[in-house]
Coordinates of C-alpha atoms in Angstrom, one line a residue:
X25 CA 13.0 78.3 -37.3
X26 CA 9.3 78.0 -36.7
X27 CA 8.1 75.4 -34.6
X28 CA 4.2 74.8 -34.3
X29 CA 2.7 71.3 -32.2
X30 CA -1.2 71.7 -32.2
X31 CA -3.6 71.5 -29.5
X32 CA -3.8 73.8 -27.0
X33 CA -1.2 76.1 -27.7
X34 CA 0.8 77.8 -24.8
X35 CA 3.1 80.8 -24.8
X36 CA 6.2 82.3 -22.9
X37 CA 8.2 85.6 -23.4
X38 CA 11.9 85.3 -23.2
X39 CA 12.8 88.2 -23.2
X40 CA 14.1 91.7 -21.3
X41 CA 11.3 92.9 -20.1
X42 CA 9.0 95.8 -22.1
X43 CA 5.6 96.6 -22.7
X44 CA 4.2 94.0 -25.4
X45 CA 0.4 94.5 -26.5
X46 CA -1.4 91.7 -26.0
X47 CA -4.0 90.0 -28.3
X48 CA -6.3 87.3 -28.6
X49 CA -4.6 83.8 -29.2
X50 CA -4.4 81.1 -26.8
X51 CA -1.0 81.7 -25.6
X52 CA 1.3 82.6 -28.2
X53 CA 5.0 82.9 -27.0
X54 CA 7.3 85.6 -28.8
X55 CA 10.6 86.9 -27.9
X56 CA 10.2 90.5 -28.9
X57 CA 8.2 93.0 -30.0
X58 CA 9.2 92.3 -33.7
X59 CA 6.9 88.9 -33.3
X60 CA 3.8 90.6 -32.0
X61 CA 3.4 91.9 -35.1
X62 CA 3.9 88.6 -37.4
X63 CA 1.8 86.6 -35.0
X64 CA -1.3 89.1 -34.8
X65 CA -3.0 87.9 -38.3
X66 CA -3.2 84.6 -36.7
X67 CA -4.4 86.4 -32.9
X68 CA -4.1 85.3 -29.2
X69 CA -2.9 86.2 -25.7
X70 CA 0.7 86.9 -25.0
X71 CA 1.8 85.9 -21.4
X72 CA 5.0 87.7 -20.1
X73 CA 7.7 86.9 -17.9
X74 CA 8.4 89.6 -15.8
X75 CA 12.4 88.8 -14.6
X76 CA 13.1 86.5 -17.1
X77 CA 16.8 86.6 -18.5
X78 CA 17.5 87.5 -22.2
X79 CA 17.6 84.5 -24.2
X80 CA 20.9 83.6 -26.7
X81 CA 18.7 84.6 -29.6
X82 CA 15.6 85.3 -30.6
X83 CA 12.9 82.7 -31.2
X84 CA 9.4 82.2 -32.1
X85 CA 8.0 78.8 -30.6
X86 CA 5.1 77.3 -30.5
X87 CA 4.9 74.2 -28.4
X88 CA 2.0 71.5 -27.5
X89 CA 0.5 72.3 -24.3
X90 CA 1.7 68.4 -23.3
X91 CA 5.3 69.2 -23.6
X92 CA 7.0 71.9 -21.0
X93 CA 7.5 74.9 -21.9
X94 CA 11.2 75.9 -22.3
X95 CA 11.9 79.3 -20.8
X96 CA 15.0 81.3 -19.5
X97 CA 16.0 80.9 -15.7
X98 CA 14.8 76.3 -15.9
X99 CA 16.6 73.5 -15.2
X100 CA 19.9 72.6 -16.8
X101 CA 18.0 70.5 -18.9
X102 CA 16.5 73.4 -20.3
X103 CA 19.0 75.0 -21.0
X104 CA 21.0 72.9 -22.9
X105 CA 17.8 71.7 -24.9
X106 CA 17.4 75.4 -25.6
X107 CA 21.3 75.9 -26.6
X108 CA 21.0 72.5 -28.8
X109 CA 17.8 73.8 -30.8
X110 CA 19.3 77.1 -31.2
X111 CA 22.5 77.6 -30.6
X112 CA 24.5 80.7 -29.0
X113 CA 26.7 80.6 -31.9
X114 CA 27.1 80.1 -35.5
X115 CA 24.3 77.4 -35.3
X116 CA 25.5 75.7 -39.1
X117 CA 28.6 75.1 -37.5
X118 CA 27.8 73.7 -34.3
X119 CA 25.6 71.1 -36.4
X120 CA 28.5 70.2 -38.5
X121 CA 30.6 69.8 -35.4
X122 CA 28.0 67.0 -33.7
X123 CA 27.7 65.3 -37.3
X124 CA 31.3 64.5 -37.0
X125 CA 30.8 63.0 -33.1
X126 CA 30.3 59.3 -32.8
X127 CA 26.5 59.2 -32.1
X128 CA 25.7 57.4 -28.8
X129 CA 22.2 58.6 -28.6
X130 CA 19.2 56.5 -29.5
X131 CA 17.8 57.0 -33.0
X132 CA 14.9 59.4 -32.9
X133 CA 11.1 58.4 -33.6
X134 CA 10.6 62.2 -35.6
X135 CA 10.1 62.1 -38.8
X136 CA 10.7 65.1 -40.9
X137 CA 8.7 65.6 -44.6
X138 CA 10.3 68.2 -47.1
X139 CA 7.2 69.3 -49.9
X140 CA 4.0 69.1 -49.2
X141 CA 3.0 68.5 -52.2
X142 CA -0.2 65.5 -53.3
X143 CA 2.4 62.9 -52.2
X144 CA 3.8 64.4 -49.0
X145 CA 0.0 65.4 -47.7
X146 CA -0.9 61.8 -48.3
X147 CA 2.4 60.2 -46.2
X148 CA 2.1 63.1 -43.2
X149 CA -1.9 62.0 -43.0
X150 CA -1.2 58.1 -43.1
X151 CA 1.7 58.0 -40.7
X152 CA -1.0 60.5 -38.3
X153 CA -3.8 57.6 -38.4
X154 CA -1.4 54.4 -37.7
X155 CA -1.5 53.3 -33.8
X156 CA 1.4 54.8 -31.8
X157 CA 2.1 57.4 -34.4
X158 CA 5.6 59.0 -35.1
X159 CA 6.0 62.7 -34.4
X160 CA 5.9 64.0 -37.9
X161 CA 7.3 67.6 -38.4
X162 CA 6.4 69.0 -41.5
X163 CA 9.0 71.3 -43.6
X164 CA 8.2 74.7 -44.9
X165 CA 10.0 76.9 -47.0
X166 CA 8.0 79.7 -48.0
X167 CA 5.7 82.2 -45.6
X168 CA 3.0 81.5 -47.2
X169 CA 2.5 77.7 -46.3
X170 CA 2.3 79.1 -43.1
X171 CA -0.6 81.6 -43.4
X172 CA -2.2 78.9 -45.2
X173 CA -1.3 76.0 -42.9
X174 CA -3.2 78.4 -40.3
X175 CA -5.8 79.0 -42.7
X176 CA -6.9 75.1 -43.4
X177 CA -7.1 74.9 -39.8
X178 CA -3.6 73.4 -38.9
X179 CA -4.3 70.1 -40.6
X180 CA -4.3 67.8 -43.8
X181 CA -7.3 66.6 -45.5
X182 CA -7.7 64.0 -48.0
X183 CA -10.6 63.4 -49.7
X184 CA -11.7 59.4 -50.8
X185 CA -14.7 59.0 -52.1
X186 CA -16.6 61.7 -51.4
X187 CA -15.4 61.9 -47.9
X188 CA -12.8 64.2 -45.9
X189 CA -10.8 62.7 -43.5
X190 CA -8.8 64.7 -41.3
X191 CA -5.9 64.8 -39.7
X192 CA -3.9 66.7 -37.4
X193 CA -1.1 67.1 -34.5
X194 CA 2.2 67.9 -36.7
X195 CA 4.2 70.2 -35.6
X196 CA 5.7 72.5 -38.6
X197 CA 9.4 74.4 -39.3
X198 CA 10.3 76.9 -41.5
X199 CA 13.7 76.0 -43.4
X200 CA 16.2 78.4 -45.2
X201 CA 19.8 77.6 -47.0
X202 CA 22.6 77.8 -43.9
X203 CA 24.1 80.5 -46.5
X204 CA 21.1 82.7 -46.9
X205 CA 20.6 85.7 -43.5
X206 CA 17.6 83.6 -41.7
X207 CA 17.3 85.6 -38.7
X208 CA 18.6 83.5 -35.7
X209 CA 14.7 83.5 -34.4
X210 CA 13.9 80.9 -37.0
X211 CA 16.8 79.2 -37.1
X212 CA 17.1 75.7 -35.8
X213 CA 20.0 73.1 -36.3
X214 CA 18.6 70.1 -34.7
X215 CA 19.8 67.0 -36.3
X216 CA 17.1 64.9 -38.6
X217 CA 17.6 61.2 -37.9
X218 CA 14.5 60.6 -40.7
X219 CA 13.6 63.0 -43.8
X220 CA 11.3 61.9 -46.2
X221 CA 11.4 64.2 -49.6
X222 CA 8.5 64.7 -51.7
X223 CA 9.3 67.9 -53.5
X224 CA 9.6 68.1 -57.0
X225 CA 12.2 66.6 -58.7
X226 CA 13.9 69.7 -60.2
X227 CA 13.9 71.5 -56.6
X228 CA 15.2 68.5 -55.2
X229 CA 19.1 69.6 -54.5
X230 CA 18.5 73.1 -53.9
X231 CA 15.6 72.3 -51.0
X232 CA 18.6 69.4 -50.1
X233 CA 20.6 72.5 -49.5
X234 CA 18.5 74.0 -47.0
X235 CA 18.9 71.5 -44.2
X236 CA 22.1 69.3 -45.5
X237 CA 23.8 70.8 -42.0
X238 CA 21.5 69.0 -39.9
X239 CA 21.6 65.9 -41.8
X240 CA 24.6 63.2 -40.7
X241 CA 26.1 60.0 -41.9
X242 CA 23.2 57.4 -40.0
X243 CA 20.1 59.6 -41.3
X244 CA 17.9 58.3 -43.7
X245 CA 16.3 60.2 -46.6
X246 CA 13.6 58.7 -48.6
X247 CA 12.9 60.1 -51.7
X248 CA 9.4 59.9 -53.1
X249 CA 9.3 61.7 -56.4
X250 CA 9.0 60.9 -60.1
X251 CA 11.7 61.0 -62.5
X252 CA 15.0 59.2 -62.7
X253 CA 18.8 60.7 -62.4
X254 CA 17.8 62.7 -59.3
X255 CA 20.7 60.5 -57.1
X256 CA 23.2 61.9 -59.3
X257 CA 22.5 65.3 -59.1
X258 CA 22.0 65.0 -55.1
X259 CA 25.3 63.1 -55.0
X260 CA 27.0 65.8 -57.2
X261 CA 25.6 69.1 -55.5
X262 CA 24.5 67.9 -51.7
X263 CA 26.3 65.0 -50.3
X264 CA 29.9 65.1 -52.2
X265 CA 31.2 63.1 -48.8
X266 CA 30.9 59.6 -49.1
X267 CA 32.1 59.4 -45.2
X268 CA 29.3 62.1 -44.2
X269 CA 26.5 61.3 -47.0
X270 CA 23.3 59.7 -45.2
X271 CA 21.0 56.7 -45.9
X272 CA 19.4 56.8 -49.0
X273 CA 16.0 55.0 -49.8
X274 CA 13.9 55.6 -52.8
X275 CA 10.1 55.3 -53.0
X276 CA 7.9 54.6 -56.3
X277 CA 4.4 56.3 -55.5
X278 CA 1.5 54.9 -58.2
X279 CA -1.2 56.8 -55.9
X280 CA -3.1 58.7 -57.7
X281 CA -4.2 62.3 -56.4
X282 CA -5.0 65.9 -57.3
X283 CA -4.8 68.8 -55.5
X284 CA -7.9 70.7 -53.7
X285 CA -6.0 73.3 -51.8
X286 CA -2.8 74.0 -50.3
X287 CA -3.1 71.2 -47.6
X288 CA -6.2 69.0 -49.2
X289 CA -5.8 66.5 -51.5
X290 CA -8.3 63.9 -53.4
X291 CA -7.4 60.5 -54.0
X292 CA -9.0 59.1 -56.7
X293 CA -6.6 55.9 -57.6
X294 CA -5.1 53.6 -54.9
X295 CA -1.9 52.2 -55.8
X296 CA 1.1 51.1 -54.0
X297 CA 4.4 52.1 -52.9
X298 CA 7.2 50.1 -53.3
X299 CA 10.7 51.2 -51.4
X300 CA 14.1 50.0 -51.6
X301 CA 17.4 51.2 -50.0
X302 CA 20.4 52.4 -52.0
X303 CA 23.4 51.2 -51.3
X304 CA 26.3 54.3 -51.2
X305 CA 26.9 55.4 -54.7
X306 CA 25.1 53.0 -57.0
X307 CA 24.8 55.0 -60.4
X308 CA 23.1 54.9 -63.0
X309 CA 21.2 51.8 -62.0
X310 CA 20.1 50.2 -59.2
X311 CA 22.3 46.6 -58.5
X312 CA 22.5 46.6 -55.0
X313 CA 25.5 44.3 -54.3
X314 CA 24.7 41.3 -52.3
X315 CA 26.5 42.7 -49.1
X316 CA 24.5 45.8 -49.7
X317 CA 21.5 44.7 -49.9
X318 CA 21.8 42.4 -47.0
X319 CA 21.9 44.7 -44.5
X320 CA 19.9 48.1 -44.0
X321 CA 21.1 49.9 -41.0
X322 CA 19.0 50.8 -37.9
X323 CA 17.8 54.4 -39.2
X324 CA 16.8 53.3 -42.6
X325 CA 15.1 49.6 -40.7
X326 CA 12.8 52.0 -38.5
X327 CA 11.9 54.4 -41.5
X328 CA 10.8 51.6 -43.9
X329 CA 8.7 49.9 -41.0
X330 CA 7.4 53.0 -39.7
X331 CA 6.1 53.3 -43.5
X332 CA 5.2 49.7 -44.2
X333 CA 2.9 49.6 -41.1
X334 CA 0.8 52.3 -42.4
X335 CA -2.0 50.4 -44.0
X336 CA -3.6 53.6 -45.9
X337 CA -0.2 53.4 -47.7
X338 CA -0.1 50.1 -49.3
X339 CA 4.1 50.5 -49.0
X340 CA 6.3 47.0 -49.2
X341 CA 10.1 47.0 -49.5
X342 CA 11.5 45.9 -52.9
X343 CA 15.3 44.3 -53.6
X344 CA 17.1 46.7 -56.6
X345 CA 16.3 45.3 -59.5
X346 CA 12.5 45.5 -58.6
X347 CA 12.5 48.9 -57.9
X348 CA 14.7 49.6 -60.9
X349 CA 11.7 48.5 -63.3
X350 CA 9.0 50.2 -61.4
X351 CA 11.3 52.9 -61.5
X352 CA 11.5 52.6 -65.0
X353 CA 7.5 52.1 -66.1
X354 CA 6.3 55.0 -64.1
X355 CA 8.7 57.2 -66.1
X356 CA 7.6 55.7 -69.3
X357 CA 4.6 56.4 -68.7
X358 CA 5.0 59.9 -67.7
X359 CA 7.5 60.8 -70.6
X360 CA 4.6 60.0 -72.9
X361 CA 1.6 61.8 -71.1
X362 CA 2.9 64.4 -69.9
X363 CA 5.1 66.7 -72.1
X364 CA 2.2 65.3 -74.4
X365 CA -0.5 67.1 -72.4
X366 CA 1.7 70.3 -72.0
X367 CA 2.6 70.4 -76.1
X368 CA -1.2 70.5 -76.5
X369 CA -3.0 72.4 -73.5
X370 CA -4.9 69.2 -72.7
X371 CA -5.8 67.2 -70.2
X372 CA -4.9 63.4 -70.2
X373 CA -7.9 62.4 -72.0
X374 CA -7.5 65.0 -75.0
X375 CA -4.8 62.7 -76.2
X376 CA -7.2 59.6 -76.9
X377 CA -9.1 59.2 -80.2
X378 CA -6.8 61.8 -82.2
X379 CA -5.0 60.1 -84.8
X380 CA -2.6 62.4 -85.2
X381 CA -1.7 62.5 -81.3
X382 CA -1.7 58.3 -81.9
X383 CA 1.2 58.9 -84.5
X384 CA 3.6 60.8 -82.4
X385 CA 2.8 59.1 -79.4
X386 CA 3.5 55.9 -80.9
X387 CA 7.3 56.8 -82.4
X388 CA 8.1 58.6 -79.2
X389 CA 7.2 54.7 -77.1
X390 CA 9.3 53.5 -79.7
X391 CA 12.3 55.4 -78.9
X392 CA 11.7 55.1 -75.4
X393 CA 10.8 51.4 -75.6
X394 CA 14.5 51.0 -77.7
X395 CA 16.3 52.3 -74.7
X396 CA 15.4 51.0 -71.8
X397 CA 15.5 47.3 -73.2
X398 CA 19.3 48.1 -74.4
X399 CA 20.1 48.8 -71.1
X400 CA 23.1 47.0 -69.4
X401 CA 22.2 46.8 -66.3
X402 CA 18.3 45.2 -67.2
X403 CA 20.2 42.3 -69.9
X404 CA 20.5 39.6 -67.3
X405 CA 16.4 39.9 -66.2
X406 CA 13.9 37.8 -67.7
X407 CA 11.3 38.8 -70.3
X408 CA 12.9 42.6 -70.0
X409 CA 11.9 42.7 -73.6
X410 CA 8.1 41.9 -73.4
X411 CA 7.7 44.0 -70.1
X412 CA 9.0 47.1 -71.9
X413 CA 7.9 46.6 -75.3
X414 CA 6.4 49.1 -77.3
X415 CA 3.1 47.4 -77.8
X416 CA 2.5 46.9 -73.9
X417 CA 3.3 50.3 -72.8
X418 CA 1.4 51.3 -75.2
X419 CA -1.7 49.9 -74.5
X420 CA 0.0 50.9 -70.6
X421 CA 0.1 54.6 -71.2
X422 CA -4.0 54.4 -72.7
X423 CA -5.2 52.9 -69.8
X424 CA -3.9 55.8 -67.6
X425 CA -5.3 58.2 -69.4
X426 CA -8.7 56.7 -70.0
X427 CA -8.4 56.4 -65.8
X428 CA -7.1 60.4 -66.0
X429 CA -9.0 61.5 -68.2
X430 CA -10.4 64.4 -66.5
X431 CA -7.2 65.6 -64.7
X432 CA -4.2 68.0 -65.7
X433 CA -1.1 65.9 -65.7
X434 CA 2.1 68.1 -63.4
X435 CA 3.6 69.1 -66.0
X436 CA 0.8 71.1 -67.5
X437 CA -0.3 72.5 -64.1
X438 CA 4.0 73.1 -63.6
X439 CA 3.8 75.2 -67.0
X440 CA 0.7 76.9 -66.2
X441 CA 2.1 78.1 -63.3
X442 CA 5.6 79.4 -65.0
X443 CA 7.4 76.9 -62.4
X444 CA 10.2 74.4 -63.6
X445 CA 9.1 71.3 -64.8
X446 CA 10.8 67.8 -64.6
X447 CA 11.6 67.6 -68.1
X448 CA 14.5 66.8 -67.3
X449 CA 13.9 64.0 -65.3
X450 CA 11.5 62.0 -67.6
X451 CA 12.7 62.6 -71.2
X452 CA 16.0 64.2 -70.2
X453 CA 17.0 60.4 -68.4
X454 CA 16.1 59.2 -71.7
X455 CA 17.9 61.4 -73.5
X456 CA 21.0 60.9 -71.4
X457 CA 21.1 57.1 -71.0
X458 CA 20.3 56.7 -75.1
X459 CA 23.7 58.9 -75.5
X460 CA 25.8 56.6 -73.6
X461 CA 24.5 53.7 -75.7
X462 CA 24.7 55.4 -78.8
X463 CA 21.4 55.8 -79.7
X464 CA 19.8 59.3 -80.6
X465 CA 16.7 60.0 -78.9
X466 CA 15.3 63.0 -81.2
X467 CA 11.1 62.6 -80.1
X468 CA 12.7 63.1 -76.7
X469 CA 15.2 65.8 -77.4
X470 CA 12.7 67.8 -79.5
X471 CA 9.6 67.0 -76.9
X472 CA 12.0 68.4 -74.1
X473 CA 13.1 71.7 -75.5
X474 CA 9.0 72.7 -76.6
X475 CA 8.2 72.0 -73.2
X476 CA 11.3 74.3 -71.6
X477 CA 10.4 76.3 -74.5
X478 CA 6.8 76.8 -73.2
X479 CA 7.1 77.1 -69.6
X480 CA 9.4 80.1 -70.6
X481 CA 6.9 81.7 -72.0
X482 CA 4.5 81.2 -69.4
X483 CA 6.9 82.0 -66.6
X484 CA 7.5 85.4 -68.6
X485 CA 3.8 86.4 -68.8
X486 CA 3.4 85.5 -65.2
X487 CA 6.6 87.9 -64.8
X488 CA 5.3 90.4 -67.1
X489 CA 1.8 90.5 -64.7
X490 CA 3.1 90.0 -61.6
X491 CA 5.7 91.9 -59.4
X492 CA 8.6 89.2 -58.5
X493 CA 9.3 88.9 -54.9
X494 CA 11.3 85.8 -53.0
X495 CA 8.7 84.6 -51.2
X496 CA 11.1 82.5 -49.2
X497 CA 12.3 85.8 -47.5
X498 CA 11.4 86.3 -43.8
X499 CA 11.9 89.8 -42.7

């Protein structure tokens, strides 16, 4: 596991000692000769400890000059801080085994954010401006966002009106699944108390996957994403344990941002986000019981009021129901635009003033429309029928793209790029929720395949052009 906390960055050698070159950086600490190598595109000193012991495995670390350093031959302290991030044995294991202890420890203020996507740049850069600021370590999972996070200058940028504002001091990990040969250097199996997840929602389980060892029965995760049915899939693949399944929150995001570069973002819409917490195995809807909802334990409390404090934000917390119709509109809204946008190479505005676009638009928020207002779990809310009606999300889904007009909807840019989409998240929920009532969904089902249909071809050209490697792979 890679560890980075900004500032002035110092470095220690744990290691046997042997002749390391030594190059300019401002204290870079590697364990063996192996790491000279991988650390001299980003350059810097090396300081060696002469009669140091050899560690229990090999790390790369970099640390905030503020914090001490950890290195072979300390205190106690150190040692067993170094044996608890590390481990001297099978490290999955020894997480697992501390999952199942009672936890007597105070909850921790860290707050971990897997994908740094639009969304997840704009939470790690709010929660960095708000006064007494949570450490916020930032999730990796491919090489690459590391050359680049070194690139950008080891910080987030968003860009509002024409301005950047800046942020930094986040330290950053690299994560790999506990089944997968991550060499033990970049390994770590410290527990996360607070995860917020912002990848997208296709990728969701299998990035789950990655770090499900260090997760435990009082962590929270909060997931920020779009789509619907992602809870079931999580449930079926990642936490199959009710005893030893975490927290769960989820967040509706109507922010509106594209992307500048890896780690810059421009917002161009301020919205809101509205969070509720899940009780334990509440599928397909959201009807928090009334003992559920009455009480949010002490991991989930401090995440939502970490969140709700951060003005730049806008987040509140929402009971259920609430967040079951937001839930609801912003997937309306994107089972329309987007599949629409990828079907014909547009941006959002290209689907205005066509007539013929107007036609199919208008039988798919029909069938869409018909769906959600037969739901069971929606029957017992008032004016259910005029919120979703055809007529309002209509005119809905036209202001959003009049305000879009100029941007590529995630979908398109997904395609274009030959990566998955969440087809089956927007018009696949649809799909499957019309099923159980008995109504066919064929706009959907038909809309869904052409867009699989397409990013296959796409994702085969790319293939075609490109030689494939796993850039998740850390040699």
């Amino acid at each position: 596991m890679l560890f980075y906390r900004p500032s002035t960055i110092h470095a220690t050698i744990i290691t046997h000692p042997q002749a390391i070159p030594s190059f300019e950086m401002p204290r870079i600490a590697c364990s063996t000769k192996r790491h000279h190598t991988s650390l001299a595109s980003i350059g810097g000193d090396v300081e060696y400890l002469e009669n140091s012991p050899a560690p229990p495995s090999q790390h790369l670390l970099f640390r905030d000059a503020s914090t001490p350093a950890i290195v072979a031959g300390g205190t106690t302290q150190h040692h067993s801080s170094l044996s608890r991030a590390f481990g001297t044995t099978a490290g999955v294991d020894d997480a697992k085994d501390r999952n199942e202890e009672k936890r007597t420890a105070p909850i921790s203020r860290r707050i971990h954010i897997l994908g740094l996507g639009n969304v997840g740049k704009l939470v790690a850069h709010s929660l960095a401006g708000i006064p007494n600021r949570p450490p916020v370590t930032l999730l990796f999972h491919r090489r690459g966002q590391v050359n680049d996070w070194f690139k950008e200058g080891r910080s987030i940028k968003i860009l509002q009106h024409g301005v950047h504002e800046q942020s930094t001091g986040f330290d950053i990990e690299i994560v790999r699944h506990p089944d997968h040969e991550l060499p033990s250097r970049l390994r770590n199996n410290d527990l996360i108390d607070h995860l917020i997840v912002s990848v997208n929602a296709s990728a969701t389980a299998d990035a789950l996957l990655n770090i499900v060892h260090r997760l435990h029965k009082d962590s929270t995760v909060l997931f920020l994403q779009n789509g619907m049915g992602i809870l079931n899939e999580v449930y079926e693949r990642v936490f199959r344990d009710p005893n030893t399944c975490p927290k769960l929150m989820l967040g509706i995001v109507t922010h509106r941002l594209t992307t500048e570069s890896s780690f810059s973002s421009s917002l161009y819409g301020i919205g809101t986000i509205g969070i509720g917490y899940i009780a334990e195995l509440q599928l397909p809807g959201l009807g928090a019981t009334k003992e559920a909802s009455q009480f949010i334990p002490p991991s989930a409390r401090y995440l939502l009021r970490t969140v709700t404090r951060t003005p730049f934000l806008a987040a509140m917390g929402l009971i259920a129901p609430d967040l079951y119709q937001l839930q609801l509109e912003k997937l309306f809204i994107s089972a329309v635009i987007d599949p629409l946008t990828v079907m014909f190479d547009c941006k959002n505005g290209g689907l205005l003033d066509n007539f013929a676009i107007t036609r199919v638009m208008r039988l798919l928020i029909a069938e869409i429309s018909l769906v959600i207002r037969s739901l069971p779990e929606l029957q017992d809310i008032p004016n259910i029928n005029m919120r979703f009606s055809p007529a309002k999300l209509e005119y809905q889904i036209i202001s959003i793209a009049k305000t879009t007009a100029t941007n590529e909807s995630t979908m398109l840019r997904d395609v274009k790029g030959g990566r998955p989409t969440d087809a089956d998240y927007l018009n696949g929920y649809i799909i499957r929720r019309g099923e159980e009532l008995g109504i066919k969904c064929v706009m959907n089902y038909m809309l869904m395949q052409m867009v699989k249909g397409k990013q296959q071809i796409e994702s085969r050209k790319l293939g075609g052009r490109l030689p494939w490697r796993d850039q998740s792979d850390f040699p």
